[in-house]
Amino acid sequence: MNKVVVTGGIGYIGSHTVVSLIEKGITVVIVDNMINSNINTLDGIESITGVRPEFHDIDMTDGTLLHRFFDLHKDADAVIHFAALKAVGDSSQQPILYYRNNLFALINLIEGMQKHEISNLVFSSSATVYGTPDFLPITEDHPTKRGMSPYGNSKKIGEEIIEDTVNSAENFKAISLRYFNPIGAHPSYKIGESPNGVPNNLMPYVTQTAAGVRKELSIFGDDYNTPDGTAIRDYIHIVDLAEAHVKTVERLLEDQQKSNFEIFNLGTGQGKSVLEVIESFERMSGQKLPQKITDRRDGDVEQMYSSTERASNDLGWNSKLGLDEMTSSAWEWEKKNRKI
Ligand code: NAD
Ligand code: UDP
């Protein structure tokens, strides 16, 4: 049976991926320091899968602890590295905190993997590495640009660190996954997105507003050059995204890569505006969302959506779930989590 280490495995994307891996019969070991997550998520994972994965409370910026961890798990076949801080605005206020956390953790991880001869890495990257797109849909060959925030830049630098590592070591293989906008929750509603503090992202802000935790949703700009004036993103259901990680691990373990460092965009290929997301949410939830139009948010891009060709052709992965399933599952999870 294959064994996969999942860093950040009780976070939002990590926990859904852990469920998909366990359902494929893979043994999962989680490393997370709970800086943006809650240990109760393990209960949700266990309740869905019947398996409680081994959990290690480790801050990955501590290389000694991480090496000790790998001494116990040198038989791991692959690592999926989700652990990172991800609040864009916060990263501009505290760049060093973000670079330290995201890059030290990655460097310690690669050192630990190499020392213990674990050679397969999946990296959580982001569509943010494309900056303001030169063309749409965005393919993996689209130029990357300096991140518009320290967070975004930590993803770009992270990819470069990994690529240099792969180029320097014959037996080290990596796949970087550039996520577009993951939203929604597992259909059991036992795990989902519950960010600490005030949400930065649209979907948790929407569900928390409907739940009465936030007063109203601010729509950041309605004067974009788009059909309804609001910005367009490629929202992807978290369960589809989780499945893509299973395919990625299989690709590494079955040696199907075309090169030792590969990149895949993960999106649906469908651009949706902020107003379309709100419309879907209101229709699926039956809730009227308090909302107002405000100025554009600094650094926001007008339109982004992914080309799905490479993921479909090479990874054999296609998204299946639509916007209504995303917004309704996000709401069901919010209600269940808050006991509404
Ligand atoms: P999340 O915050 O829910 O999960 C990240 C997890 O990593 C958390 O559980 C946190 O406690 C843990 N972590 C952070 N720093 C750590 C450290 N030093 N040591 C150990 N654990 C640590 O975020 P998420 O939405 O699940 O994102 C997962 C990954 O995907 C991140 O790398 C993020 O940058 C990337 N990503 C997310 C999105 C998105 O919209 N959610 C988009 C693109 C990329
Ligand atoms: N957005 C918004 N109000 C919010 C949060 C986000 O109007 O409270 C918009 C934002 O301007 C963007 C879209 O929703 O057009 C998605 O934003 P999010 O922060 O979720 O993702 P990202 O900007 O990183 O793609």
Coordinates of N, CA, C and O in Angstrom, one line a residue, residues 150-238:
P150 N 3.6 39.4 -1.5 CA 4.6 38.5 -1.0 C 4.1 37.0 -1.0 O 4.9 36.1 -1.4
Y151 N 2.8 36.9 -0.7 CA 2.3 35.5 -0.8 C 2.4 34.9 -2.2 O 3.0 33.8 -2.4
G152 N 1.9 35.7 -3.2 CA 2.0 35.2 -4.6 C 3.4 35.0 -5.0 O 3.8 34.0 -5.7
N153 N 4.3 35.9 -4.6 CA 5.7 35.7 -4.9 C 6.3 34.5 -4.3 O 7.2 33.8 -4.9
S154 N 5.9 34.1 -3.1 CA 6.4 32.9 -2.4 C 6.1 31.7 -3.2 O 6.8 30.7 -3.2
K155 N 4.9 31.7 -3.9 CA 4.6 30.6 -4.8 C 5.5 30.5 -6.0 O 6.0 29.5 -6.4
K156 N 5.8 31.7 -6.6 CA 6.6 31.7 -7.8 C 8.0 31.3 -7.4 O 8.6 30.4 -8.1
I157 N 8.6 31.8 -6.3 CA 9.9 31.4 -5.8 C 9.9 29.9 -5.5 O 10.9 29.2 -5.8
G158 N 8.8 29.5 -4.8 CA 8.8 28.1 -4.4 C 8.9 27.2 -5.7 O 9.7 26.2 -5.7
E159 N 8.2 27.5 -6.7 CA 8.3 26.7 -8.0 C 9.7 26.7 -8.5 O 10.3 25.7 -9.0
E160 N 10.4 27.9 -8.4 CA 11.8 28.0 -8.9 C 12.7 27.2 -8.1 O 13.6 26.5 -8.6
I161 N 12.5 27.2 -6.8 CA 13.3 26.3 -5.9 C 13.2 24.8 -6.3 O 14.2 24.1 -6.4
I162 N 11.9 24.5 -6.5 CA 11.7 23.1 -6.8 C 12.3 22.7 -8.2 O 12.9 21.7 -8.4
E163 N 12.1 23.6 -9.2 CA 12.7 23.3 -10.5 C 14.2 23.2 -10.4 O 14.8 22.3 -11.0
D164 N 14.9 24.1 -9.7 CA 16.3 24.0 -9.5 C 16.7 22.6 -8.9 O 17.7 22.0 -9.2
T165 N 15.9 22.2 -7.9 CA 16.2 21.0 -7.2 C 16.1 19.8 -8.2 O 17.0 18.9 -8.2
V166 N 15.0 19.8 -8.9 CA 14.8 18.7 -9.9 C 16.0 18.7 -10.9 O 16.5 17.6 -11.3
N167 N 16.4 19.9 -11.4 CA 17.5 19.9 -12.4 C 18.8 19.5 -11.8 O 19.7 19.0 -12.6
S168 N 18.9 19.5 -10.5 CA 20.2 19.2 -9.9 C 20.3 17.7 -9.4 O 21.4 17.2 -9.1
A169 N 19.2 17.1 -9.4 CA 19.1 15.7 -8.8 C 18.4 14.8 -9.8 O 17.2 15.0 -10.0
E170 N 19.1 13.8 -10.2 CA 18.5 12.9 -11.2 C 17.2 12.2 -10.8 O 16.3 12.1 -11.6
N171 N 17.1 11.9 -9.5 CA 16.0 11.1 -9.1 C 14.9 11.9 -8.3 O 14.1 11.3 -7.6
F172 N 14.9 13.2 -8.4 CA 13.9 14.0 -7.7 C 12.9 14.5 -8.7 O 13.2 15.1 -9.7
K173 N 11.6 14.1 -8.5 CA 10.5 14.5 -9.4 C 9.5 15.3 -8.7 O 9.1 15.1 -7.5
A174 N 8.9 16.3 -9.4 CA 7.9 17.1 -8.8 C 6.9 17.5 -9.8 O 7.1 17.6 -11.0
I175 N 5.7 17.8 -9.3 CA 4.6 18.3 -10.1 C 4.0 19.5 -9.4 O 3.7 19.4 -8.2
S176 N 4.0 20.7 -10.0 CA 3.4 21.8 -9.4 C 2.0 22.0 -10.0 O 1.8 22.0 -11.2
L177 N 1.0 22.2 -9.0 CA -0.4 22.4 -9.4 C -0.8 23.8 -9.2 O -0.7 24.3 -8.1
R178 N -1.2 24.5 -10.2 CA -1.5 25.9 -10.1 C -3.1 26.0 -10.0 O -3.8 25.8 -11.1
Y179 N -3.5 26.2 -8.8 CA -5.0 26.2 -8.6 C -5.6 27.5 -9.0 O -5.0 28.6 -8.8
F180 N -6.8 27.5 -9.6 CA -7.5 28.7 -9.8 C -8.3 29.0 -8.5 O -7.7 29.2 -7.5
N181 N -9.6 29.0 -8.5 CA -10.3 29.4 -7.3 C -11.1 28.3 -6.6 O -12.3 28.1 -7.0
P182 N -10.5 27.5 -5.7 CA -11.2 26.4 -5.1 C -12.3 26.9 -4.1 O -12.0 27.8 -3.3
I183 N -13.5 26.4 -4.3 CA -14.6 26.7 -3.3 C -15.5 25.5 -3.1 O -15.3 24.5 -3.8
G184 N -16.4 25.6 -2.2 CA -17.3 24.4 -1.9 C -16.8 23.5 -0.8 O -15.8 23.8 -0.1
A185 N -17.6 22.5 -0.6 CA -17.3 21.6 0.5 C -17.6 20.1 0.1 O -18.3 19.9 -0.8
H186 N -17.1 19.2 0.9 CA -17.4 17.8 0.7 C -18.9 17.5 0.9 O -19.5 18.1 1.8
P187 N -19.5 16.6 0.1 CA -20.9 16.4 0.1 C -21.5 15.9 1.4 O -22.7 15.9 1.6
S188 N -20.6 15.4 2.3 CA -21.1 15.0 3.6 C -21.2 16.2 4.5 O -21.8 16.2 5.6
Y189 N -20.6 17.4 4.1 CA -20.6 18.6 4.9 C -19.9 18.4 6.2 O -20.1 19.1 7.2
K190 N -19.0 17.4 6.3 CA -18.3 17.2 7.5 C -16.9 17.9 7.5 O -16.3 18.0 8.6
I191 N -16.5 18.3 6.4 CA -15.3 19.1 6.3 C -15.6 20.2 5.3 O -16.5 20.1 4.4
G192 N -14.9 21.4 5.4 CA -15.2 22.5 4.5 C -14.2 23.6 4.8 O -13.2 23.4 5.5
E193 N -14.5 24.8 4.3 CA -13.6 25.9 4.5 C -14.0 26.7 5.7 O -15.2 27.2 5.8
S194 N -13.1 26.9 6.7 CA -13.5 27.7 7.8 C -12.3 28.5 8.2 O -11.5 28.2 9.2
P195 N -12.0 29.6 7.5 CA -10.8 30.4 7.7 C -10.9 31.1 9.1 O -11.9 31.4 9.6
N196 N -9.7 31.2 9.7 CA -9.6 31.9 11.0 C -9.8 33.4 10.7 O -9.2 33.9 9.7
G197 N -10.5 34.2 11.5 CA -10.6 35.6 11.3 C -11.5 36.0 10.2 O -12.4 35.2 9.7
V198 N -11.4 37.2 9.7 CA -12.2 37.8 8.6 C -11.7 37.1 7.3 O -10.6 37.2 7.0
P199 N -12.7 36.5 6.5 CA -12.2 35.9 5.3 C -11.7 36.9 4.3 O -12.3 38.0 4.2
N200 N -10.7 36.5 3.5 CA -10.3 37.3 2.4 C -11.0 36.9 1.1 O -11.1 37.8 0.2
N201 N -11.3 35.7 1.0 CA -11.9 35.2 -0.2 C -13.4 35.3 -0.3 O -14.1 35.4 0.7
L202 N -13.8 35.3 -1.6 CA -15.2 35.6 -1.8 C -16.2 34.6 -1.2 O -17.1 35.0 -0.4
M203 N -16.0 33.3 -1.4 CA -17.0 32.3 -1.0 C -17.2 32.3 0.5 O -18.4 32.4 1.0
P204 N -16.1 32.2 1.3 CA -16.4 32.2 2.8 C -17.0 33.5 3.3 O -17.8 33.5 4.2
Y205 N -16.7 34.6 2.5 CA -17.3 35.9 2.9 C -18.8 35.8 2.7 O -19.7 36.3 3.5
V206 N -19.2 35.2 1.5 CA -20.6 35.1 1.1 C -21.3 34.3 2.2 O -22.4 34.7 2.7
T207 N -20.8 33.1 2.5 CA -21.5 32.2 3.4 C -21.6 32.8 4.8 O -22.6 32.6 5.5
Q208 N -20.5 33.4 5.3 CA -20.5 34.0 6.6 C -21.5 35.2 6.6 O -22.1 35.5 7.7
T209 N -21.7 35.9 5.5 CA -22.6 37.0 5.5 C -24.0 36.4 5.6 O -24.9 36.9 6.4
A210 N -24.3 35.4 4.8 CA -25.6 34.8 4.9 C -25.9 34.2 6.3 O -27.0 34.2 6.7
A211 N -24.9 33.8 7.0 CA -25.0 33.2 8.3 C -25.1 34.3 9.4 O -25.3 34.0 10.6
G212 N -25.0 35.5 9.0 CA -25.2 36.6 9.9 C -23.9 37.0 10.7 O -23.9 37.8 11.6
V213 N -22.8 36.4 10.3 CA -21.5 36.6 11.0 C -20.9 37.9 10.5 O -20.3 38.7 11.2
R214 N -21.1 38.2 9.2 CA -20.7 39.5 8.6 C -21.9 40.3 8.2 O -22.9 39.7 7.8
K215 N -21.8 41.6 8.2 CA -22.9 42.5 8.0 C -23.4 42.4 6.5 O -24.5 42.2 6.2
E216 N -22.4 42.7 5.6 CA -22.8 42.6 4.2 C -21.5 42.3 3.4 O -20.4 42.6 3.8
L217 N -21.8 41.8 2.2 CA -20.7 41.5 1.3 C -20.3 42.8 0.5 O -21.2 43.4 -0.1
S218 N -19.1 43.1 0.4 CA -18.6 44.1 -0.5 C -18.2 43.5 -1.8 O -17.4 42.6 -1.9
I219 N -18.8 44.0 -2.9 CA -18.5 43.6 -4.2 C -17.4 44.5 -4.7 O -17.7 45.7 -4.9
F220 N -16.2 44.0 -4.9 CA -15.0 44.9 -5.2 C -15.0 45.3 -6.7 O -14.3 44.8 -7.5
G221 N -15.8 46.3 -7.0 CA -15.8 46.9 -8.3 C -16.8 46.3 -9.3 O -17.0 45.1 -9.4
D222 N -17.6 47.3 -9.9 CA -18.5 46.8 -11.0 C -18.3 47.6 -12.3 O -19.2 47.7 -13.1
D223 N -17.0 48.1 -12.4 CA -16.7 48.8 -13.6 C -15.6 48.2 -14.4 O -14.8 48.8 -15.1
Y224 N -15.5 46.8 -14.2 CA -14.5 46.1 -15.1 C -15.1 45.9 -16.5 O -16.3 46.0 -16.7
N225 N -14.2 45.7 -17.4 CA -14.6 45.4 -18.8 C -15.1 44.0 -19.0 O -14.4 43.2 -19.6
T226 N -16.2 43.6 -18.3 CA -16.7 42.3 -18.3 C -18.2 42.5 -18.6 O -18.8 43.6 -18.4
P227 N -19.0 41.4 -19.0 CA -20.4 41.6 -19.3 C -21.2 42.3 -18.2 O -22.0 43.1 -18.5
D228 N -21.0 41.9 -16.9 CA -21.8 42.6 -15.9 C -21.0 43.6 -15.1 O -21.4 44.1 -14.1
G229 N -19.7 43.8 -15.4 CA -18.9 44.8 -14.8 C -18.1 44.3 -13.6 O -17.2 45.0 -13.1
T230 N -18.4 43.0 -13.1 CA -17.7 42.5 -12.0 C -16.6 41.5 -12.5 O -16.7 41.0 -13.6
A231 N -15.6 41.3 -11.6 CA -14.4 40.6 -12.1 C -14.7 39.1 -12.2 O -15.6 38.5 -11.6
I232 N -14.0 38.4 -13.1 CA -14.2 37.0 -13.5 C -13.1 36.1 -13.0 O -11.9 36.5 -13.2
R233 N -13.5 35.0 -12.4 CA -12.6 34.0 -11.9 C -13.0 32.6 -12.4 O -14.2 32.4 -12.7
D234 N -12.1 31.7 -12.2 CA -12.4 30.3 -12.6 C -12.6 29.5 -11.3 O -11.6 29.0 -10.7
Y235 N -13.8 29.4 -10.8 CA -14.1 28.7 -9.6 C -14.1 27.2 -9.8 O -14.8 26.7 -10.8
I236 N -13.5 26.5 -8.9 CA -13.4 25.0 -9.1 C -13.8 24.3 -7.8 O -13.4 24.7 -6.7
H237 N -14.7 23.3 -7.9 CA -15.2 22.6 -6.7 C -14.0 21.9 -6.0 O -13.2 21.2 -6.6
I238 N -14.0 22.0 -4.7 CA -12.9 21.4 -3.9 C -12.8 19.9 -4.0 O -11.7 19.4 -4.0

